[in-house]
Amino acid sequence: MKVTLKEIARRAGVTANTVSRALNNRGGISEATQKRILQIAREMNYIPDRIASSLRSKKSNLVGVMVPDISNPYYADIIRGIEDGAFENGFQILLSISQEDQTREWNIIDQFRSLRVEGVLLMPSYESRELIQTIADLSIPCVLINRRYMGYEIPFVMPDNVNGIRQAVSHLVGKGHERIGFLNGHPGSMTSQIRYNAFTESIRESGLELAQCPSVMCAGSYASACEKTKELIQNHSSLTAIMCFSDLLAFGAYKAIRENDLSIPDDIAVVGFDDIELSTIVSPPLTTVQIPRYNMGRAAMKQLLKSMNKESSLSSGEYMETKLIVRNST
Amino acid sequence: MKVTLKEIARRAGVTANTVSRALNNRGGISEATQKRILQIAREMNYIPDRIASSLRSKKSNLVGVMVPDISNPYYADIIRGIEDGAFENGFQILLSISQEDQTREWNIIDQFRSLRVEGVLLMPSYESRELIQTIADLSIPCVLINRRYMGYEIPFVMPDNVNGIRQAVSHLVGKGHERIGFLNGHPGSMTSQIRYNAFTESIRESGLELAQCPSVMCAGSYASACEKTKELIQNHSSLTAIMCFSDLLAFGAYKAIRENDLSIPDDIAVVGFDDIELSTIVSPPLTTVQIPRYNMGRAAMKQLLKSMNKESSLSSGEYMETKLIVRNST
DNA sequence: TTGTATGCGTTATCAG
DNA sequence: CTGATAACGCATACAA
């Protein structure tokens, strides 16, 4: 049978109310009785019923986390950061996978609301403005990760893409490269645009000729990266380096370069973005821009807690510093 | 303000009860009123309060899923299967990451109980017998994934490791290999034992001499695999093939083989286990034993639903069929 | 077909 | 310091 406050109260010869105060350490109780009650609760293997507790107190201690794809180690690390942050603050996360599917996203938000989450951490898909608008209208505390939406006063945490690209380009330029290609990601993604702009800007800053630094977009998959890289190097045989939107795409580039009987880094140097574990495993190990994923998760949770406590009514954004990791592909 | 049944009832000129029946399509109501109520509910943007509903109905529609590590794409696919299965049956999953940490595991179980999950899907760490015992004692419907515990009547879903290894060994033998090494995983893991036994058994079945087929264990990481493979090929220079516990370890073996200036597959063939995405990306693409991860997740969910409906009081186990994927490493 | 009364397990607000 | 009482939002049983 289920152990309830009432049961414990009966055994302890007090009322449920007193037991509740003892267990929640809410004071207004003598140390002796509290100790006795705690003892009895332990003996009876009591587990508080958070369903009931939430209903009455209107505090669920739940935070909703919506992530597009769990297979991607990129998100996995962020989630770990979020979880640790939540745990330390007595919150539990409700993790839901949207698979970049808008219908699913709406479902997930409804479920979050239905379970009375106290806040949400979102990594929304490309076009989720309406969703974000709804969240805002409902005034559910919210922090965006990886993306920001201009025109909305919603806090966000994302990598400093611009500086990351700049670090990579500077490195290549420092190595003497003057003809650098850019293998970009999915056309619809905001991040693609940001990184592309950062790339052209960095090229300009370095005094290189943009005309010598062509770029292509690919669908975002390994296979598409390989295909597009082939086009890139066949159309621009003078390229000596390729900057990639992500590590995964860099691996596609690896394949393309190899299949053209060129070598890395001697014929073409390659730089990735993300620093996933795999980057140390491939050969040659990939030079890449590291994103502090775990810390991004923690930072997001921290911001959310602030929002929830209404500490800052002003929306605040945070750009996380990237770091260039030099390995043997450059 | 929060929209409740009562609010809707007031607007519709009925009682909360009637609204409840309308929304839950529970019958005993005229089509006209139901329609009207649904309409009003939609207009008011009503979201059912599952906290309250659970408390009263004693049905949370929640299933707890405990997974050791979310970074591992192996688990990610299983989780997708679970989620899809849950979704189709009106359940939501509560996903928690144990990080193979026992304390955390206990915490997670307590949280599951606290939120009144109706069942749990567990991928427990090496030594969690006590935990499993507790679950059993509480008679919480439960299905284990990847592991089974002898002596407990708990349903499980796991890959057919024995046949998987057999498929791989047969393949190698068919290619003419007679000296096959086995790079095993973490010593404490049950799966390591199973696969090791399956390996020696397969070698015997194939008529090969076990003495020519040495095996080593490694800590389970990429680096440890590399190190142990070096030892293996240095101590047994006649080896022409290595069967690996997992794809990740196979990549460690790749590195070791390369650093010994040997080539894959000409000098040494390599077979992995799991078929993670990466296997197609490395070069040469890895021959490996595919585990139907997504379907394992679905199967586990299916079993759990059965347990929850008490359809089968008998514990049932399920071994999922593996499939050899031949690529260029053999 | 609909309404009324009751309780799920807990916490909040009083009063004692 | 402790107890009595009500309320959270919903679903169940029964009455009308």
PDB file of N, CA and C in Angstrom, chain B residues 49-92:
ATOM      1  N   ASP B  49      -5.195  19.887 -16.846  1.00  0.00           N
ATOM      2  CA  ASP B  49      -4.193  19.863 -15.783  1.00  0.00           C
ATOM      3  C   ASP B  49      -3.919  18.420 -15.394  1.00  0.00           C
ATOM      4  N   ARG B  50      -2.813  17.925 -15.902  1.00  0.00           N
ATOM      5  CA  ARG B  50      -2.543  16.513 -15.668  1.00  0.00           C
ATOM      6  C   ARG B  50      -2.154  16.231 -14.230  1.00  0.00           C
ATOM      7  N   ILE B  51      -1.689  17.248 -13.567  1.00  0.00           N
ATOM      8  CA  ILE B  51      -1.353  17.088 -12.153  1.00  0.00           C
ATOM      9  C   ILE B  51      -2.617  16.705 -11.387  1.00  0.00           C
ATOM     10  N   ALA B  52      -3.636  17.503 -11.593  1.00  0.00           N
ATOM     11  CA  ALA B  52      -4.892  17.240 -10.895  1.00  0.00           C
ATOM     12  C   ALA B  52      -5.510  15.929 -11.370  1.00  0.00           C
ATOM     13  N   SER B  53      -5.483  15.754 -12.656  1.00  0.00           N
ATOM     14  CA  SER B  53      -6.065  14.550 -13.224  1.00  0.00           C
ATOM     15  C   SER B  53      -5.390  13.290 -12.679  1.00  0.00           C
ATOM     16  N   SER B  54      -4.077  13.334 -12.622  1.00  0.00           N
ATOM     17  CA  SER B  54      -3.336  12.174 -12.118  1.00  0.00           C
ATOM     18  C   SER B  54      -3.696  11.893 -10.670  1.00  0.00           C
ATOM     19  N   LEU B  55      -3.766  12.951  -9.911  1.00  0.00           N
ATOM     20  CA  LEU B  55      -4.035  12.768  -8.491  1.00  0.00           C
ATOM     21  C   LEU B  55      -5.350  12.030  -8.286  1.00  0.00           C
ATOM     22  N   ARG B  56      -6.325  12.466  -9.013  1.00  0.00           N
ATOM     23  CA  ARG B  56      -7.649  11.873  -8.841  1.00  0.00           C
ATOM     24  C   ARG B  56      -7.729  10.471  -9.464  1.00  0.00           C
ATOM     25  N   SER B  57      -7.268  10.367 -10.684  1.00  0.00           N
ATOM     26  CA  SER B  57      -7.476   9.112 -11.414  1.00  0.00           C
ATOM     27  C   SER B  57      -6.422   8.050 -11.094  1.00  0.00           C
ATOM     28  N   LYS B  58      -5.378   8.471 -10.441  1.00  0.00           N
ATOM     29  CA  LYS B  58      -4.248   7.570 -10.160  1.00  0.00           C
ATOM     30  C   LYS B  58      -3.618   7.048 -11.443  1.00  0.00           C
ATOM     31  N   LYS B  59      -3.732   7.847 -12.472  1.00  0.00           N
ATOM     32  CA  LYS B  59      -3.064   7.487 -13.733  1.00  0.00           C
ATOM     33  C   LYS B  59      -2.240   8.684 -14.183  1.00  0.00           C
ATOM     34  N   SER B  60      -0.947   8.514 -14.222  1.00  0.00           N
ATOM     35  CA  SER B  60      -0.104   9.657 -14.574  1.00  0.00           C
ATOM     36  C   SER B  60       0.203   9.708 -16.070  1.00  0.00           C
ATOM     37  N   ASN B  61       0.026   8.587 -16.740  1.00  0.00           N
ATOM     38  CA  ASN B  61       0.446   8.496 -18.148  1.00  0.00           C
ATOM     39  C   ASN B  61       1.923   8.806 -18.319  1.00  0.00           C
ATOM     40  N   LEU B  62       2.664   8.501 -17.289  1.00  0.00           N
ATOM     41  CA  LEU B  62       4.100   8.752 -17.326  1.00  0.00           C
ATOM     42  C   LEU B  62       4.851   7.425 -17.261  1.00  0.00           C
ATOM     43  N   VAL B  63       5.877   7.329 -18.055  1.00  0.00           N
ATOM     44  CA  VAL B  63       6.742   6.158 -18.004  1.00  0.00           C
ATOM     45  C   VAL B  63       8.158   6.644 -17.757  1.00  0.00           C
ATOM     46  N   GLY B  64       8.808   6.089 -16.761  1.00  0.00           N
ATOM     47  CA  GLY B  64      10.184   6.496 -16.457  1.00  0.00           C
ATOM     48  C   GLY B  64      11.188   5.735 -17.300  1.00  0.00           C
ATOM     49  N   VAL B  65      12.133   6.464 -17.850  1.00  0.00           N
ATOM     50  CA  VAL B  65      13.189   5.815 -18.631  1.00  0.00           C
ATOM     51  C   VAL B  65      14.536   6.202 -18.050  1.00  0.00           C
ATOM     52  N   MET B  66      15.279   5.229 -17.611  1.00  0.00           N
ATOM     53  CA  MET B  66      16.592   5.522 -17.038  1.00  0.00           C
ATOM     54  C   MET B  66      17.676   5.009 -17.978  1.00  0.00           C
ATOM     55  N   VAL B  67      18.534   5.927 -18.391  1.00  0.00           N
ATOM     56  CA  VAL B  67      19.559   5.597 -19.370  1.00  0.00           C
ATOM     57  C   VAL B  67      20.910   6.035 -18.823  1.00  0.00           C
ATOM     58  N   PRO B  68      21.961   5.251 -19.062  1.00  0.00           N
ATOM     59  CA  PRO B  68      23.249   5.568 -18.445  1.00  0.00           C
ATOM     60  C   PRO B  68      23.916   6.800 -19.041  1.00  0.00           C
ATOM     61  N   ASP B  69      23.682   7.024 -20.319  1.00  0.00           N
ATOM     62  CA  ASP B  69      24.523   8.028 -20.974  1.00  0.00           C
ATOM     63  C   ASP B  69      23.859   8.436 -22.265  1.00  0.00           C
ATOM     64  N   ILE B  70      23.603   9.710 -22.363  1.00  0.00           N
ATOM     65  CA  ILE B  70      22.840  10.183 -23.494  1.00  0.00           C
ATOM     66  C   ILE B  70      23.751  10.570 -24.650  1.00  0.00           C
ATOM     67  N   SER B  71      25.033  10.728 -24.367  1.00  0.00           N
ATOM     68  CA  SER B  71      25.976  11.113 -25.435  1.00  0.00           C
ATOM     69  C   SER B  71      26.176   9.968 -26.400  1.00  0.00           C
ATOM     70  N   ASN B  72      25.940   8.784 -25.915  1.00  0.00           N
ATOM     71  CA  ASN B  72      26.183   7.607 -26.723  1.00  0.00           C
ATOM     72  C   ASN B  72      25.046   7.400 -27.711  1.00  0.00           C
ATOM     73  N   PRO B  73      25.364   7.483 -28.994  1.00  0.00           N
ATOM     74  CA  PRO B  73      24.301   7.368 -29.999  1.00  0.00           C
ATOM     75  C   PRO B  73      23.575   6.033 -29.911  1.00  0.00           C
ATOM     76  N   TYR B  74      24.243   5.068 -29.342  1.00  0.00           N
ATOM     77  CA  TYR B  74      23.601   3.771 -29.149  1.00  0.00           C
ATOM     78  C   TYR B  74      22.305   3.942 -28.374  1.00  0.00           C
ATOM     79  N   TYR B  75      22.369   4.632 -27.277  1.00  0.00           N
ATOM     80  CA  TYR B  75      21.181   4.835 -26.452  1.00  0.00           C
ATOM     81  C   TYR B  75      20.189   5.785 -27.105  1.00  0.00           C
ATOM     82  N   ALA B  76      20.736   6.745 -27.815  1.00  0.00           N
ATOM     83  CA  ALA B  76      19.869   7.748 -28.427  1.00  0.00           C
ATOM     84  C   ALA B  76      18.829   7.091 -29.325  1.00  0.00           C
ATOM     85  N   ASP B  77      19.250   6.121 -30.101  1.00  0.00           N
ATOM     86  CA  ASP B  77      18.311   5.455 -30.997  1.00  0.00           C
ATOM     87  C   ASP B  77      17.275   4.644 -30.228  1.00  0.00           C
ATOM     88  N   ILE B  78      17.721   3.990 -29.194  1.00  0.00           N
ATOM     89  CA  ILE B  78      16.782   3.231 -28.362  1.00  0.00           C
ATOM     90  C   ILE B  78      15.721   4.177 -27.809  1.00  0.00           C
ATOM     91  N   ILE B  79      16.183   5.310 -27.342  1.00  0.00           N
ATOM     92  CA  ILE B  79      15.258   6.275 -26.754  1.00  0.00           C
ATOM     93  C   ILE B  79      14.238   6.755 -27.772  1.00  0.00           C
ATOM     94  N   ARG B  80      14.685   6.984 -28.997  1.00  0.00           N
ATOM     95  CA  ARG B  80      13.734   7.388 -30.028  1.00  0.00           C
ATOM     96  C   ARG B  80      12.650   6.336 -30.199  1.00  0.00           C
ATOM     97  N   GLY B  81      13.063   5.081 -30.188  1.00  0.00           N
ATOM     98  CA  GLY B  81      12.091   3.994 -30.317  1.00  0.00           C
ATOM     99  C   GLY B  81      11.104   3.998 -29.166  1.00  0.00           C
ATOM    100  N   ILE B  82      11.637   4.189 -27.979  1.00  0.00           N
ATOM    101  CA  ILE B  82      10.783   4.225 -26.794  1.00  0.00           C
ATOM    102  C   ILE B  82       9.800   5.380 -26.892  1.00  0.00           C
ATOM    103  N   GLU B  83      10.326   6.528 -27.254  1.00  0.00           N
ATOM    104  CA  GLU B  83       9.471   7.717 -27.302  1.00  0.00           C
ATOM    105  C   GLU B  83       8.342   7.551 -28.299  1.00  0.00           C
ATOM    106  N   ASP B  84       8.686   7.076 -29.479  1.00  0.00           N
ATOM    107  CA  ASP B  84       7.648   6.893 -30.483  1.00  0.00           C
ATOM    108  C   ASP B  84       6.595   5.912 -29.987  1.00  0.00           C
ATOM    109  N   GLY B  85       7.065   4.823 -29.384  1.00  0.00           N
ATOM    110  CA  GLY B  85       6.119   3.833 -28.861  1.00  0.00           C
ATOM    111  C   GLY B  85       5.236   4.427 -27.782  1.00  0.00           C
ATOM    112  N   ALA B  86       5.837   5.190 -26.913  1.00  0.00           N
ATOM    113  CA  ALA B  86       5.081   5.799 -25.824  1.00  0.00           C
ATOM    114  C   ALA B  86       4.043   6.771 -26.375  1.00  0.00           C
ATOM    115  N   PHE B  87       4.498   7.596 -27.275  1.00  0.00           N
ATOM    116  CA  PHE B  87       3.632   8.618 -27.860  1.00  0.00           C
ATOM    117  C   PHE B  87       2.389   7.999 -28.493  1.00  0.00           C
ATOM    118  N   GLU B  88       2.606   6.943 -29.243  1.00  0.00           N
ATOM    119  CA  GLU B  88       1.483   6.286 -29.917  1.00  0.00           C
ATOM    120  C   GLU B  88       0.468   5.719 -28.938  1.00  0.00           C
ATOM    121  N   ASN B  89       0.928   5.483 -27.721  1.00  0.00           N
ATOM    122  CA  ASN B  89       0.013   4.906 -26.754  1.00  0.00           C
ATOM    123  C   ASN B  89      -0.414   5.899 -25.672  1.00  0.00           C
ATOM    124  N   GLY B  90      -0.197   7.144 -25.970  1.00  0.00           N
ATOM    125  CA  GLY B  90      -0.666   8.171 -25.050  1.00  0.00           C
ATOM    126  C   GLY B  90       0.166   8.328 -23.788  1.00  0.00           C
ATOM    127  N   PHE B  91       1.375   7.822 -23.832  1.00  0.00           N
ATOM    128  CA  PHE B  91       2.224   7.987 -22.667  1.00  0.00           C
ATOM    129  C   PHE B  91       3.327   8.991 -22.939  1.00  0.00           C
ATOM    130  N   GLN B  92       3.758   9.590 -21.874  1.00  0.00           N
ATOM    131  CA  GLN B  92       4.890  10.498 -21.998  1.00  0.00           C
ATOM    132  C   GLN B  92       6.043   9.909 -21.208  1.00  0.00           C
TER     133      GLN B  92
END
